[in-house]
Amino acid sequence: MALLVHLLACGFGLGSWVAVNGLWVELPLIVNTLPEAWELPSYLTVIIQLANLGPLLVTLMHKLCPGRLKEHIVIYFILSNGVLACILLAFFWDRTTVVAGALHSTAFFIITFFLSLVDCTSSVTFLPFMMQLPAKYVTTFFIGEGLSGFIPGVVALAQGVGIAKCVNSSQTAGNHTGEDMWTIHTEYLPPNFSPRVFFFFLAAMTCISLAAFTALNRLPRTYELSTENLVPDTVASVSSGLDNPGAEKDGQDVKGQGEGLGQSRPLATNGLLPSVQTYSCMPYGNLAYHLSAALSSVANPLACTIAMFFQNRSLVFLGGLTVLGTGFGSYNMAMAALSPCPLLQGSAVGEMIIVSEDKYVNNGGVILRDRSHNALVWCGAAAQMGSLVGSLTMFPLVNVYQLFQSGDFCNTKCP
């Protein structure tokens, strides 16, 4: 029975962030198809932030109507919604409509909002449900949560990326001389399997999470439920640390068990830099962008695991990481500003730098853990606020003022 519950807890954790992680790692393929092109990530960051309406409403319900909102009902709803949204995304991700005189990926944006709503709301519903189980199963849940980023990244690597090639095409000149004019355009070879197959894969992972949750919810509550093994109720909601300072001591042991395994949250960095990731990575080639997105998703849970076994709380160490991350982030932003002709373009060294530093910026922060639940809550709140401000700041800069310039693999001429 214990092994079964561990497997179910891990499977349940798979559904926490699999959809949003999957969308990010698939962007290098769909960005060349949808009309927003290189501006697509800036739209995605804003949509994810809007989806935080879900956890906000759940938290308000807990505060205003204590005991009225049942986590298991919300979880059934959001996971079922996630399965349906993934299936719809597989069929309609490339459908476009005319809005304000221009083509836009309306279907993709609407479905992405509902997928993001699922993942964002999981933050305030999945873990409170797990509090009904012994603490050792919460650790397994965090492992599943980490795999929700790791598995889509690995599948994206197996999917590959459409390699770009330059193709000559001719058209008859307009001077009625019968002469042909030759033009060069970029053509992308198909990946190993299509985005539709990948989105069906995300639907399957969400189905596994829904099935695991259904089984967990139906298990008898009599097995191993001794009082000393249960997760303290003081950490049963994301708001507990804000109004219950005593939760710090009681929740310390549980936090330690899950520390480094979960927290595969993309939201902390889905504000400033991801909005311009196409501009910083695409000039180095579609492969560089693909590796940057996929390896970041894979590296996140790996970095969490490393942080669990090699903990270092010294201010000097954390300060050094902060300075290093700031430097990498500044380089990333500078290359986006220089798009479509960044430094070391066309060289293997340039591609290695942009891929490795992008992974660090997206995952270096996972080892920054405070020692109290209260501090963790405020740290998460600050990260969410920073992500919101970053996404809302970058959206007009990218889409309205056009401060970042896109390029073409075959026709962009750089000095």
JSON list of C-alpha atoms in Angstrom, two decimals, residues 36-249:
[
{"chain": "A", "resi": 36, "resn": "GLU", "atom": "CA", "xyz": [3.12, 36.74, -33.72]},
{"chain": "A", "resi": 37, "resn": "ALA", "atom": "CA", "xyz": [6.48, 35.11, -34.57]},
{"chain": "A", "resi": 38, "resn": "TRP", "atom": "CA", "xyz": [9.24, 36.37, -32.27]},
{"chain": "A", "resi": 39, "resn": "GLU", "atom": "CA", "xyz": [6.74, 38.39, -30.22]},
{"chain": "A", "resi": 40, "resn": "LEU", "atom": "CA", "xyz": [4.92, 35.23, -29.11]},
{"chain": "A", "resi": 41, "resn": "PRO", "atom": "CA", "xyz": [6.78, 34.74, -25.77]},
{"chain": "A", "resi": 42, "resn": "SER", "atom": "CA", "xyz": [5.83, 38.25, -24.62]},
{"chain": "A", "resi": 43, "resn": "TYR", "atom": "CA", "xyz": [2.16, 37.37, -25.13]},
{"chain": "A", "resi": 44, "resn": "LEU", "atom": "CA", "xyz": [2.64, 34.11, -23.26]},
{"chain": "A", "resi": 45, "resn": "THR", "atom": "CA", "xyz": [4.17, 35.79, -20.20]},
{"chain": "A", "resi": 46, "resn": "VAL", "atom": "CA", "xyz": [1.21, 38.16, -19.86]},
{"chain": "A", "resi": 47, "resn": "ILE", "atom": "CA", "xyz": [-1.33, 35.34, -20.30]},
{"chain": "A", "resi": 48, "resn": "ILE", "atom": "CA", "xyz": [0.33, 33.30, -17.55]},
{"chain": "A", "resi": 49, "resn": "GLN", "atom": "CA", "xyz": [0.21, 36.29, -15.22]},
{"chain": "A", "resi": 50, "resn": "LEU", "atom": "CA", "xyz": [-3.49, 36.80, -15.94]},
{"chain": "A", "resi": 51, "resn": "ALA", "atom": "CA", "xyz": [-4.06, 33.16, -15.02]},
{"chain": "A", "resi": 52, "resn": "ASN", "atom": "CA", "xyz": [-2.98, 33.97, -11.46]},
{"chain": "A", "resi": 53, "resn": "LEU", "atom": "CA", "xyz": [-6.57, 35.06, -11.06]},
{"chain": "A", "resi": 54, "resn": "GLY", "atom": "CA", "xyz": [-7.27, 31.39, -10.23]},
{"chain": "A", "resi": 55, "resn": "PRO", "atom": "CA", "xyz": [-5.08, 31.08, -7.11]},
{"chain": "A", "resi": 56, "resn": "LEU", "atom": "CA", "xyz": [-6.14, 34.57, -6.06]},
{"chain": "A", "resi": 57, "resn": "LEU", "atom": "CA", "xyz": [-9.81, 33.56, -6.07]},
{"chain": "A", "resi": 58, "resn": "VAL", "atom": "CA", "xyz": [-9.07, 30.30, -4.22]},
{"chain": "A", "resi": 59, "resn": "THR", "atom": "CA", "xyz": [-7.07, 32.14, -1.56]},
{"chain": "A", "resi": 60, "resn": "LEU", "atom": "CA", "xyz": [-9.81, 34.74, -1.12]},
{"chain": "A", "resi": 61, "resn": "MET", "atom": "CA", "xyz": [-12.40, 31.97, -0.74]},
{"chain": "A", "resi": 62, "resn": "HIS", "atom": "CA", "xyz": [-10.29, 30.37, 1.99]},
{"chain": "A", "resi": 63, "resn": "LYS", "atom": "CA", "xyz": [-10.03, 33.70, 3.79]},
{"chain": "A", "resi": 64, "resn": "LEU", "atom": "CA", "xyz": [-13.61, 34.92, 3.39]},
{"chain": "A", "resi": 65, "resn": "CYS", "atom": "CA", "xyz": [-15.43, 31.58, 3.60]},
{"chain": "A", "resi": 66, "resn": "PRO", "atom": "CA", "xyz": [-13.27, 29.18, 5.64]},
{"chain": "A", "resi": 67, "resn": "GLY", "atom": "CA", "xyz": [-14.16, 25.55, 5.08]},
{"chain": "A", "resi": 68, "resn": "ARG", "atom": "CA", "xyz": [-16.62, 26.24, 2.27]},
{"chain": "A", "resi": 69, "resn": "LEU", "atom": "CA", "xyz": [-14.25, 25.53, -0.60]},
{"chain": "A", "resi": 70, "resn": "LYS", "atom": "CA", "xyz": [-13.16, 21.90, -0.88]},
{"chain": "A", "resi": 71, "resn": "GLU", "atom": "CA", "xyz": [-9.76, 21.34, -2.47]},
{"chain": "A", "resi": 72, "resn": "HIS", "atom": "CA", "xyz": [-10.70, 18.02, -4.05]},
{"chain": "A", "resi": 73, "resn": "ILE", "atom": "CA", "xyz": [-13.60, 19.57, -5.96]},
{"chain": "A", "resi": 74, "resn": "VAL", "atom": "CA", "xyz": [-11.36, 22.35, -7.32]},
{"chain": "A", "resi": 75, "resn": "ILE", "atom": "CA", "xyz": [-8.68, 19.81, -8.26]},
{"chain": "A", "resi": 76, "resn": "TYR", "atom": "CA", "xyz": [-11.16, 17.62, -10.15]},
{"chain": "A", "resi": 77, "resn": "PHE", "atom": "CA", "xyz": [-12.33, 20.70, -12.04]},
{"chain": "A", "resi": 78, "resn": "ILE", "atom": "CA", "xyz": [-8.93, 22.13, -12.97]},
{"chain": "A", "resi": 79, "resn": "LEU", "atom": "CA", "xyz": [-7.37, 18.79, -14.00]},
{"chain": "A", "resi": 80, "resn": "SER", "atom": "CA", "xyz": [-10.37, 17.91, -16.16]},
{"chain": "A", "resi": 81, "resn": "ASN", "atom": "CA", "xyz": [-10.13, 21.36, -17.66]},
{"chain": "A", "resi": 82, "resn": "GLY", "atom": "CA", "xyz": [-6.43, 20.77, -18.29]},
{"chain": "A", "resi": 83, "resn": "VAL", "atom": "CA", "xyz": [-7.05, 17.53, -20.18]},
{"chain": "A", "resi": 84, "resn": "LEU", "atom": "CA", "xyz": [-9.70, 19.17, -22.35]},
{"chain": "A", "resi": 85, "resn": "ALA", "atom": "CA", "xyz": [-7.53, 22.24, -22.99]},
{"chain": "A", "resi": 86, "resn": "CYS", "atom": "CA", "xyz": [-4.55, 20.10, -24.10]},
{"chain": "A", "resi": 87, "resn": "ILE", "atom": "CA", "xyz": [-6.76, 18.18, -26.52]},
{"chain": "A", "resi": 88, "resn": "LEU", "atom": "CA", "xyz": [-8.21, 21.39, -27.93]},
{"chain": "A", "resi": 89, "resn": "LEU", "atom": "CA", "xyz": [-4.71, 22.82, -28.24]},
{"chain": "A", "resi": 90, "resn": "ALA", "atom": "CA", "xyz": [-3.65, 19.82, -30.32]},
{"chain": "A", "resi": 91, "resn": "PHE", "atom": "CA", "xyz": [-6.36, 20.56, -32.87]},
{"chain": "A", "resi": 92, "resn": "PHE", "atom": "CA", "xyz": [-6.55, 24.36, -32.82]},
{"chain": "A", "resi": 93, "resn": "TRP", "atom": "CA", "xyz": [-3.10, 25.66, -31.82]},
{"chain": "A", "resi": 94, "resn": "ASP", "atom": "CA", "xyz": [-2.38, 27.04, -35.31]},
{"chain": "A", "resi": 95, "resn": "ARG", "atom": "CA", "xyz": [-5.83, 28.52, -36.02]},
{"chain": "A", "resi": 96, "resn": "THR", "atom": "CA", "xyz": [-5.79, 32.28, -36.55]},
{"chain": "A", "resi": 97, "resn": "THR", "atom": "CA", "xyz": [-8.37, 35.04, -36.76]},
{"chain": "A", "resi": 98, "resn": "VAL", "atom": "CA", "xyz": [-8.24, 38.68, -37.83]},
{"chain": "A", "resi": 99, "resn": "VAL", "atom": "CA", "xyz": [-8.23, 41.07, -34.87]},
{"chain": "A", "resi": 100, "resn": "ALA", "atom": "CA", "xyz": [-7.85, 44.82, -35.41]},
{"chain": "A", "resi": 101, "resn": "GLY", "atom": "CA", "xyz": [-6.85, 44.23, -39.01]},
{"chain": "A", "resi": 102, "resn": "ALA", "atom": "CA", "xyz": [-4.08, 41.73, -38.27]},
{"chain": "A", "resi": 103, "resn": "LEU", "atom": "CA", "xyz": [-3.83, 37.97, -37.92]},
{"chain": "A", "resi": 104, "resn": "HIS", "atom": "CA", "xyz": [-3.56, 36.71, -34.35]},
{"chain": "A", "resi": 105, "resn": "SER", "atom": "CA", "xyz": [-3.37, 33.29, -32.70]},
{"chain": "A", "resi": 106, "resn": "THR", "atom": "CA", "xyz": [-6.67, 33.75, -30.89]},
{"chain": "A", "resi": 107, "resn": "ALA", "atom": "CA", "xyz": [-7.31, 30.05, -30.28]},
{"chain": "A", "resi": 108, "resn": "PHE", "atom": "CA", "xyz": [-3.79, 29.50, -28.97]},
{"chain": "A", "resi": 109, "resn": "PHE", "atom": "CA", "xyz": [-4.07, 32.44, -26.56]},
{"chain": "A", "resi": 110, "resn": "ILE", "atom": "CA", "xyz": [-7.49, 31.46, -25.19]},
{"chain": "A", "resi": 111, "resn": "ILE", "atom": "CA", "xyz": [-6.53, 27.81, -24.65]},
{"chain": "A", "resi": 112, "resn": "THR", "atom": "CA", "xyz": [-3.18, 28.84, -23.15]},
{"chain": "A", "resi": 113, "resn": "PHE", "atom": "CA", "xyz": [-5.02, 30.96, -20.59]},
{"chain": "A", "resi": 114, "resn": "PHE", "atom": "CA", "xyz": [-7.06, 27.98, -19.40]},
{"chain": "A", "resi": 115, "resn": "LEU", "atom": "CA", "xyz": [-3.97, 25.76, -19.30]},
{"chain": "A", "resi": 116, "resn": "SER", "atom": "CA", "xyz": [-2.14, 28.39, -17.26]},
{"chain": "A", "resi": 117, "resn": "LEU", "atom": "CA", "xyz": [-5.17, 28.67, -14.99]},
{"chain": "A", "resi": 118, "resn": "VAL", "atom": "CA", "xyz": [-4.82, 24.95, -14.24]},
{"chain": "A", "resi": 119, "resn": "ASP", "atom": "CA", "xyz": [-1.14, 25.15, -13.36]},
{"chain": "A", "resi": 120, "resn": "CYS", "atom": "CA", "xyz": [-1.32, 28.40, -11.39]},
{"chain": "A", "resi": 121, "resn": "THR", "atom": "CA", "xyz": [-4.28, 27.17, -9.33]},
{"chain": "A", "resi": 122, "resn": "SER", "atom": "CA", "xyz": [-2.43, 23.94, -8.55]},
{"chain": "A", "resi": 123, "resn": "SER", "atom": "CA", "xyz": [-0.12, 26.00, -6.32]},
{"chain": "A", "resi": 124, "resn": "VAL", "atom": "CA", "xyz": [-2.90, 26.56, -3.79]},
{"chain": "A", "resi": 125, "resn": "THR", "atom": "CA", "xyz": [-4.83, 23.31, -4.09]},
{"chain": "A", "resi": 126, "resn": "PHE", "atom": "CA", "xyz": [-2.49, 20.36, -4.71]},
{"chain": "A", "resi": 127, "resn": "LEU", "atom": "CA", "xyz": [-0.31, 20.74, -1.63]},
{"chain": "A", "resi": 128, "resn": "PRO", "atom": "CA", "xyz": [-3.21, 21.42, 0.79]},
{"chain": "A", "resi": 129, "resn": "PHE", "atom": "CA", "xyz": [-4.78, 18.17, -0.41]},
{"chain": "A", "resi": 130, "resn": "MET", "atom": "CA", "xyz": [-1.50, 16.33, 0.19]},
{"chain": "A", "resi": 131, "resn": "MET", "atom": "CA", "xyz": [-1.57, 17.52, 3.79]},
{"chain": "A", "resi": 132, "resn": "GLN", "atom": "CA", "xyz": [-4.09, 14.73, 4.46]},
{"chain": "A", "resi": 133, "resn": "LEU", "atom": "CA", "xyz": [-1.33, 12.17, 3.88]},
{"chain": "A", "resi": 134, "resn": "PRO", "atom": "CA", "xyz": [1.78, 11.38, 5.91]},
{"chain": "A", "resi": 135, "resn": "ALA", "atom": "CA", "xyz": [4.68, 13.72, 5.33]},
{"chain": "A", "resi": 136, "resn": "LYS", "atom": "CA", "xyz": [6.78, 11.14, 3.47]},
{"chain": "A", "resi": 137, "resn": "TYR", "atom": "CA", "xyz": [4.27, 11.16, 0.62]},
{"chain": "A", "resi": 138, "resn": "VAL", "atom": "CA", "xyz": [4.58, 14.94, 0.28]},
{"chain": "A", "resi": 139, "resn": "THR", "atom": "CA", "xyz": [8.24, 14.41, -0.62]},
{"chain": "A", "resi": 140, "resn": "THR", "atom": "CA", "xyz": [7.19, 12.01, -3.37]},
{"chain": "A", "resi": 141, "resn": "PHE", "atom": "CA", "xyz": [4.65, 14.58, -4.57]},
{"chain": "A", "resi": 142, "resn": "PHE", "atom": "CA", "xyz": [7.48, 17.11, -4.92]},
{"chain": "A", "resi": 143, "resn": "ILE", "atom": "CA", "xyz": [9.42, 14.60, -7.01]},
{"chain": "A", "resi": 144, "resn": "GLY", "atom": "CA", "xyz": [6.44, 14.33, -9.35]},
{"chain": "A", "resi": 145, "resn": "GLU", "atom": "CA", "xyz": [6.20, 18.10, -9.46]},
{"chain": "A", "resi": 146, "resn": "GLY", "atom": "CA", "xyz": [9.84, 18.27, -10.55]},
{"chain": "A", "resi": 147, "resn": "LEU", "atom": "CA", "xyz": [9.18, 15.66, -13.23]},
{"chain": "A", "resi": 148, "resn": "SER", "atom": "CA", "xyz": [6.41, 17.88, -14.62]},
{"chain": "A", "resi": 149, "resn": "GLY", "atom": "CA", "xyz": [9.21, 20.04, -15.99]},
{"chain": "A", "resi": 150, "resn": "PHE", "atom": "CA", "xyz": [11.81, 17.36, -16.61]},
{"chain": "A", "resi": 151, "resn": "ILE", "atom": "CA", "xyz": [9.71, 15.01, -18.76]},
{"chain": "A", "resi": 152, "resn": "PRO", "atom": "CA", "xyz": [8.39, 17.62, -21.26]},
{"chain": "A", "resi": 153, "resn": "GLY", "atom": "CA", "xyz": [11.95, 18.89, -21.67]},
{"chain": "A", "resi": 154, "resn": "VAL", "atom": "CA", "xyz": [13.27, 15.41, -22.46]},
{"chain": "A", "resi": 155, "resn": "VAL", "atom": "CA", "xyz": [10.40, 14.76, -24.90]},
{"chain": "A", "resi": 156, "resn": "ALA", "atom": "CA", "xyz": [11.10, 18.11, -26.58]},
{"chain": "A", "resi": 157, "resn": "LEU", "atom": "CA", "xyz": [14.74, 17.11, -27.02]},
{"chain": "A", "resi": 158, "resn": "ALA", "atom": "CA", "xyz": [13.60, 13.84, -28.62]},
{"chain": "A", "resi": 159, "resn": "GLN", "atom": "CA", "xyz": [11.20, 15.78, -30.83]},
{"chain": "A", "resi": 160, "resn": "GLY", "atom": "CA", "xyz": [14.08, 17.75, -32.25]},
{"chain": "A", "resi": 161, "resn": "VAL", "atom": "CA", "xyz": [13.78, 21.04, -34.06]},
{"chain": "A", "resi": 162, "resn": "GLY", "atom": "CA", "xyz": [13.11, 21.87, -37.68]},
{"chain": "A", "resi": 163, "resn": "ILE", "atom": "CA", "xyz": [16.55, 22.63, -39.11]},
{"chain": "A", "resi": 164, "resn": "ALA", "atom": "CA", "xyz": [16.47, 25.77, -41.23]},
{"chain": "A", "resi": 165, "resn": "LYS", "atom": "CA", "xyz": [17.84, 25.85, -44.76]},
{"chain": "A", "resi": 166, "resn": "CYS", "atom": "CA", "xyz": [17.96, 28.58, -47.37]},
{"chain": "A", "resi": 167, "resn": "VAL", "atom": "CA", "xyz": [16.01, 27.87, -50.54]},
{"chain": "A", "resi": 168, "resn": "ASN", "atom": "CA", "xyz": [16.22, 29.78, -53.82]},
{"chain": "A", "resi": 169, "resn": "SER", "atom": "CA", "xyz": [12.94, 30.58, -55.47]},
{"chain": "A", "resi": 170, "resn": "SER", "atom": "CA", "xyz": [12.28, 32.44, -58.68]},
{"chain": "A", "resi": 171, "resn": "GLN", "atom": "CA", "xyz": [9.48, 34.68, -59.82]},
{"chain": "A", "resi": 172, "resn": "THR", "atom": "CA", "xyz": [8.92, 36.48, -63.10]},
{"chain": "A", "resi": 173, "resn": "ALA", "atom": "CA", "xyz": [10.00, 40.10, -62.98]},
{"chain": "A", "resi": 174, "resn": "GLY", "atom": "CA", "xyz": [7.39, 42.79, -63.42]},
{"chain": "A", "resi": 175, "resn": "ASN", "atom": "CA", "xyz": [9.17, 44.46, -66.35]},
{"chain": "A", "resi": 176, "resn": "HIS", "atom": "CA", "xyz": [7.64, 42.08, -68.94]},
{"chain": "A", "resi": 177, "resn": "THR", "atom": "CA", "xyz": [11.09, 41.03, -70.12]},
{"chain": "A", "resi": 178, "resn": "GLY", "atom": "CA", "xyz": [10.52, 37.47, -69.16]},
{"chain": "A", "resi": 179, "resn": "GLU", "atom": "CA", "xyz": [13.54, 37.47, -66.88]},
{"chain": "A", "resi": 180, "resn": "ASP", "atom": "CA", "xyz": [13.38, 35.67, -63.54]},
{"chain": "A", "resi": 181, "resn": "MET", "atom": "CA", "xyz": [14.19, 37.25, -60.22]},
{"chain": "A", "resi": 182, "resn": "TRP", "atom": "CA", "xyz": [15.75, 34.98, -57.62]},
{"chain": "A", "resi": 183, "resn": "THR", "atom": "CA", "xyz": [14.85, 35.35, -53.97]},
{"chain": "A", "resi": 184, "resn": "ILE", "atom": "CA", "xyz": [16.01, 33.43, -50.93]},
{"chain": "A", "resi": 185, "resn": "HIS", "atom": "CA", "xyz": [13.62, 32.32, -48.22]},
{"chain": "A", "resi": 186, "resn": "THR", "atom": "CA", "xyz": [13.99, 30.24, -45.06]},
{"chain": "A", "resi": 187, "resn": "GLU", "atom": "CA", "xyz": [12.50, 26.77, -45.04]},
{"chain": "A", "resi": 188, "resn": "TYR", "atom": "CA", "xyz": [12.27, 24.63, -41.91]},
{"chain": "A", "resi": 189, "resn": "LEU", "atom": "CA", "xyz": [12.51, 20.87, -42.12]},
{"chain": "A", "resi": 190, "resn": "PRO", "atom": "CA", "xyz": [9.87, 19.04, -40.04]},
{"chain": "A", "resi": 191, "resn": "PRO", "atom": "CA", "xyz": [10.77, 17.77, -36.54]},
{"chain": "A", "resi": 192, "resn": "ASN", "atom": "CA", "xyz": [10.64, 14.11, -35.56]},
{"chain": "A", "resi": 193, "resn": "PHE", "atom": "CA", "xyz": [6.99, 14.52, -34.57]},
{"chain": "A", "resi": 194, "resn": "SER", "atom": "CA", "xyz": [4.55, 17.41, -34.83]},
{"chain": "A", "resi": 195, "resn": "PRO", "atom": "CA", "xyz": [3.38, 19.87, -32.15]},
{"chain": "A", "resi": 196, "resn": "ARG", "atom": "CA", "xyz": [-0.01, 18.14, -32.29]},
{"chain": "A", "resi": 197, "resn": "VAL", "atom": "CA", "xyz": [1.56, 14.89, -31.06]},
{"chain": "A", "resi": 198, "resn": "PHE", "atom": "CA", "xyz": [3.39, 16.81, -28.33]},
{"chain": "A", "resi": 199, "resn": "PHE", "atom": "CA", "xyz": [0.17, 18.43, -27.10]},
{"chain": "A", "resi": 200, "resn": "PHE", "atom": "CA", "xyz": [-1.53, 15.02, -27.02]},
{"chain": "A", "resi": 201, "resn": "PHE", "atom": "CA", "xyz": [1.40, 13.89, -24.88]},
{"chain": "A", "resi": 202, "resn": "LEU", "atom": "CA", "xyz": [0.70, 16.76, -22.47]},
{"chain": "A", "resi": 203, "resn": "ALA", "atom": "CA", "xyz": [-2.95, 15.68, -22.36]},
{"chain": "A", "resi": 204, "resn": "ALA", "atom": "CA", "xyz": [-1.83, 12.14, -21.49]},
{"chain": "A", "resi": 205, "resn": "MET", "atom": "CA", "xyz": [0.36, 13.39, -18.63]},
{"chain": "A", "resi": 206, "resn": "THR", "atom": "CA", "xyz": [-2.53, 15.46, -17.29]},
{"chain": "A", "resi": 207, "resn": "CYS", "atom": "CA", "xyz": [-4.75, 12.38, -17.51]},
{"chain": "A", "resi": 208, "resn": "ILE", "atom": "CA", "xyz": [-2.22, 10.45, -15.43]},
{"chain": "A", "resi": 209, "resn": "SER", "atom": "CA", "xyz": [-2.33, 13.20, -12.81]},
{"chain": "A", "resi": 210, "resn": "LEU", "atom": "CA", "xyz": [-6.14, 13.17, -12.79]},
{"chain": "A", "resi": 211, "resn": "ALA", "atom": "CA", "xyz": [-6.26, 9.37, -12.47]},
{"chain": "A", "resi": 212, "resn": "ALA", "atom": "CA", "xyz": [-3.68, 9.43, -9.66]},
{"chain": "A", "resi": 213, "resn": "PHE", "atom": "CA", "xyz": [-5.62, 12.09, -7.80]},
{"chain": "A", "resi": 214, "resn": "THR", "atom": "CA", "xyz": [-8.88, 10.17, -8.20]},
{"chain": "A", "resi": 215, "resn": "ALA", "atom": "CA", "xyz": [-7.22, 7.09, -6.70]},
{"chain": "A", "resi": 216, "resn": "LEU", "atom": "CA", "xyz": [-5.68, 9.09, -3.85]},
{"chain": "A", "resi": 217, "resn": "ASN", "atom": "CA", "xyz": [-8.99, 10.72, -3.06]},
{"chain": "A", "resi": 218, "resn": "ARG", "atom": "CA", "xyz": [-10.76, 7.37, -2.93]},
{"chain": "A", "resi": 219, "resn": "LEU", "atom": "CA", "xyz": [-8.20, 5.62, -0.74]},
{"chain": "A", "resi": 220, "resn": "PRO", "atom": "CA", "xyz": [-9.37, 4.88, 2.81]},
{"chain": "A", "resi": 221, "resn": "ARG", "atom": "CA", "xyz": [-8.08, 7.45, 5.27]},
{"chain": "A", "resi": 222, "resn": "THR", "atom": "CA", "xyz": [-7.19, 4.82, 7.88]},
{"chain": "A", "resi": 223, "resn": "TYR", "atom": "CA", "xyz": [-3.80, 3.63, 6.59]},
{"chain": "A", "resi": 224, "resn": "GLU", "atom": "CA", "xyz": [-0.72, 4.96, 8.35]},
{"chain": "A", "resi": 225, "resn": "LEU", "atom": "CA", "xyz": [-2.51, 8.13, 9.40]},
{"chain": "A", "resi": 226, "resn": "SER", "atom": "CA", "xyz": [-0.89, 8.54, 12.78]},
{"chain": "A", "resi": 227, "resn": "THR", "atom": "CA", "xyz": [-0.86, 12.07, 14.11]},
{"chain": "A", "resi": 228, "resn": "GLU", "atom": "CA", "xyz": [2.90, 12.33, 14.22]},
{"chain": "A", "resi": 229, "resn": "ASN", "atom": "CA", "xyz": [3.27, 11.45, 10.54]},
{"chain": "A", "resi": 230, "resn": "LEU", "atom": "CA", "xyz": [0.81, 13.97, 9.21]},
{"chain": "A", "resi": 231, "resn": "VAL", "atom": "CA", "xyz": [1.93, 17.22, 7.67]},
{"chain": "A", "resi": 232, "resn": "PRO", "atom": "CA", "xyz": [1.10, 20.08, 10.07]},
{"chain": "A", "resi": 233, "resn": "ASP", "atom": "CA", "xyz": [-2.12, 21.88, 9.28]},
{"chain": "A", "resi": 234, "resn": "THR", "atom": "CA", "xyz": [-0.33, 25.18, 9.66]},
{"chain": "A", "resi": 235, "resn": "VAL", "atom": "CA", "xyz": [1.13, 24.83, 6.18]},
{"chain": "A", "resi": 236, "resn": "ALA", "atom": "CA", "xyz": [-2.12, 23.80, 4.57]},
{"chain": "A", "resi": 237, "resn": "SER", "atom": "CA", "xyz": [-2.49, 26.96, 2.54]},
{"chain": "A", "resi": 238, "resn": "VAL", "atom": "CA", "xyz": [-0.22, 29.45, 0.86]},
{"chain": "A", "resi": 239, "resn": "SER", "atom": "CA", "xyz": [-1.50, 32.22, 3.09]},
{"chain": "A", "resi": 240, "resn": "SER", "atom": "CA", "xyz": [-0.80, 30.48, 6.40]},
{"chain": "A", "resi": 241, "resn": "GLY", "atom": "CA", "xyz": [2.69, 31.89, 6.73]},
{"chain": "A", "resi": 242, "resn": "LEU", "atom": "CA", "xyz": [1.41, 35.43, 6.35]},
{"chain": "A", "resi": 243, "resn": "ASP", "atom": "CA", "xyz": [-1.01, 35.36, 9.25]},
{"chain": "A", "resi": 244, "resn": "ASN", "atom": "CA", "xyz": [0.42, 32.53, 11.38]},
{"chain": "A", "resi": 245, "resn": "PRO", "atom": "CA", "xyz": [4.01, 33.23, 12.42]},
{"chain": "A", "resi": 246, "resn": "GLY", "atom": "CA", "xyz": [3.99, 30.07, 14.48]},
{"chain": "A", "resi": 247, "resn": "ALA", "atom": "CA", "xyz": [3.84, 28.07, 11.31]},
{"chain": "A", "resi": 248, "resn": "GLU", "atom": "CA", "xyz": [7.53, 28.66, 10.77]},
{"chain": "A", "resi": 249, "resn": "LYS", "atom": "CA", "xyz": [8.66, 26.17, 13.38]}
]
